[in-house]
Short mmCIF file of C-alpha atoms in Angstrom, two decimals:
data_model
loop_
_atom_site.label_atom_id
_atom_site.label_comp_id
_atom_site.label_asym_id
_atom_site.label_seq_id
_atom_site.Cartn_x
_atom_site.Cartn_y
_atom_site.Cartn_z
CA UNK A 302 62.40 88.03 75.30
CA UNK A 303 60.61 91.43 76.47
CA UNK A 304 60.60 94.07 73.38
CA UNK A 305 62.82 97.36 74.30
CA UNK A 306 59.91 99.77 74.25
CA UNK A 307 62.33 103.13 74.77
CA UNK A 308 65.83 104.47 74.41
CA UNK A 309 66.40 103.74 78.19
CA UNK A 310 65.45 100.13 77.96
CA UNK A 311 67.75 99.91 74.86
CA UNK A 312 70.86 101.71 76.55
CA UNK A 313 70.08 99.49 79.88
CA UNK A 314 70.30 96.22 77.76
CA UNK A 315 73.78 97.46 75.75
CA UNK A 316 75.08 98.24 79.15
CA UNK A 317 73.92 94.98 80.51
CA UNK A 318 75.61 92.93 77.45
CA UNK A 319 79.11 94.83 77.72
CA UNK A 320 79.20 94.29 81.57
CA UNK A 321 78.47 90.78 80.73
CA UNK A 322 81.44 90.86 77.98
CA UNK A 323 83.96 92.93 80.09
CA UNK A 324 83.56 90.05 82.95
CA UNK A 325 84.04 87.47 80.58
CA UNK A 326 87.35 88.98 79.06
CA UNK A 327 88.47 89.75 82.91
CA UNK A 328 87.76 86.12 83.65
CA UNK A 329 89.58 84.58 80.79
CA UNK A 330 92.62 86.89 81.15
CA UNK A 331 92.69 86.45 85.14
CA UNK A 332 94.38 82.79 84.52
CA UNK A 333 98.45 82.29 84.40
CA UNK A 334 97.62 81.04 80.57
CA UNK A 335 95.08 84.21 79.82
CA UNK A 336 98.23 86.79 81.34
CA UNK A 337 100.50 84.92 79.00
CA UNK A 338 98.35 84.78 75.91
CA UNK A 339 97.44 88.95 77.02
CA UNK A 340 101.16 89.97 76.91
CA UNK A 341 101.49 87.81 73.39
CA UNK A 342 98.76 89.91 72.28
CA UNK A 343 100.13 93.04 73.24
CA UNK A 344 103.52 92.23 72.05
CA UNK A 345 101.93 91.40 68.80
CA UNK A 346 99.85 94.18 68.57
CA UNK A 347 102.89 96.61 68.82
CA UNK A 348 101.54 98.82 71.21
CA UNK A 349 104.90 99.82 72.82
CA UNK A 350 106.15 100.42 69.19
CA UNK A 351 106.41 103.51 67.14
CA UNK A 352 103.70 103.04 64.25
CA UNK A 353 104.92 105.73 61.81
CA UNK A 354 105.75 105.07 58.61
CA UNK A 355 106.09 106.67 55.44
CA UNK A 356 103.94 104.24 53.90
CA UNK A 357 100.42 105.29 54.48
CA UNK A 358 98.78 101.60 54.37
CA UNK A 359 101.56 100.31 56.11
CA UNK A 360 100.88 102.69 58.96
CA UNK A 361 97.20 101.99 58.73
CA UNK A 362 97.67 98.45 59.30
CA UNK A 363 100.03 99.04 62.38
CA UNK A 364 97.18 101.30 63.95
CA UNK A 365 94.87 98.75 63.35
CA UNK A 366 96.43 96.07 65.30
CA UNK A 367 97.69 98.62 68.08
CA UNK A 368 93.96 99.81 68.34
CA UNK A 369 92.79 95.94 68.69
CA UNK A 370 95.27 95.27 71.05
CA UNK A 371 94.31 98.15 73.42
CA UNK A 372 90.83 97.12 73.16
CA UNK A 373 91.75 93.67 74.45
CA UNK A 374 94.26 94.74 77.05
CA UNK A 375 91.49 97.33 78.15
CA UNK A 376 88.55 95.15 78.41
CA UNK A 377 90.76 92.26 80.27
CA UNK A 378 92.60 94.77 82.68
CA UNK A 379 90.01 97.38 83.30
CA UNK A 380 89.88 101.09 83.02
CA UNK A 381 93.21 101.02 85.16
CA UNK A 382 95.21 99.45 82.25
CA UNK A 383 98.30 101.85 81.33
CA UNK A 384 100.84 101.89 78.89
CA UNK A 385 103.44 100.98 80.78
CA UNK A 386 106.39 98.51 79.22
CA UNK A 387 106.02 95.48 80.05
CA UNK A 388 108.67 92.72 80.27
CA UNK A 389 107.55 89.45 78.03
CA UNK A 390 105.80 86.74 80.79
CA UNK A 391 107.91 83.73 80.13
CA UNK A 392 106.49 80.71 81.72
#
């Protein structure tokens, strides 16, 4: 492996790694099984639920789950992923 000699080379390498990872997400979640799993993640993460709680620890926990669910959905479905309420996929 060649050393990265400039900030631009480092940025290019990071972008290359990100693009490959995004492609991996898209490939995995493009299948029927992958879509069922993605739907389960979205539901479990509570993306479409109200996260407010008077208990700050509970709210932080819910927001953490929601952020991870959003990250996975955005990586799997691209920038066009919107927060439309989805019906559960049952197969």
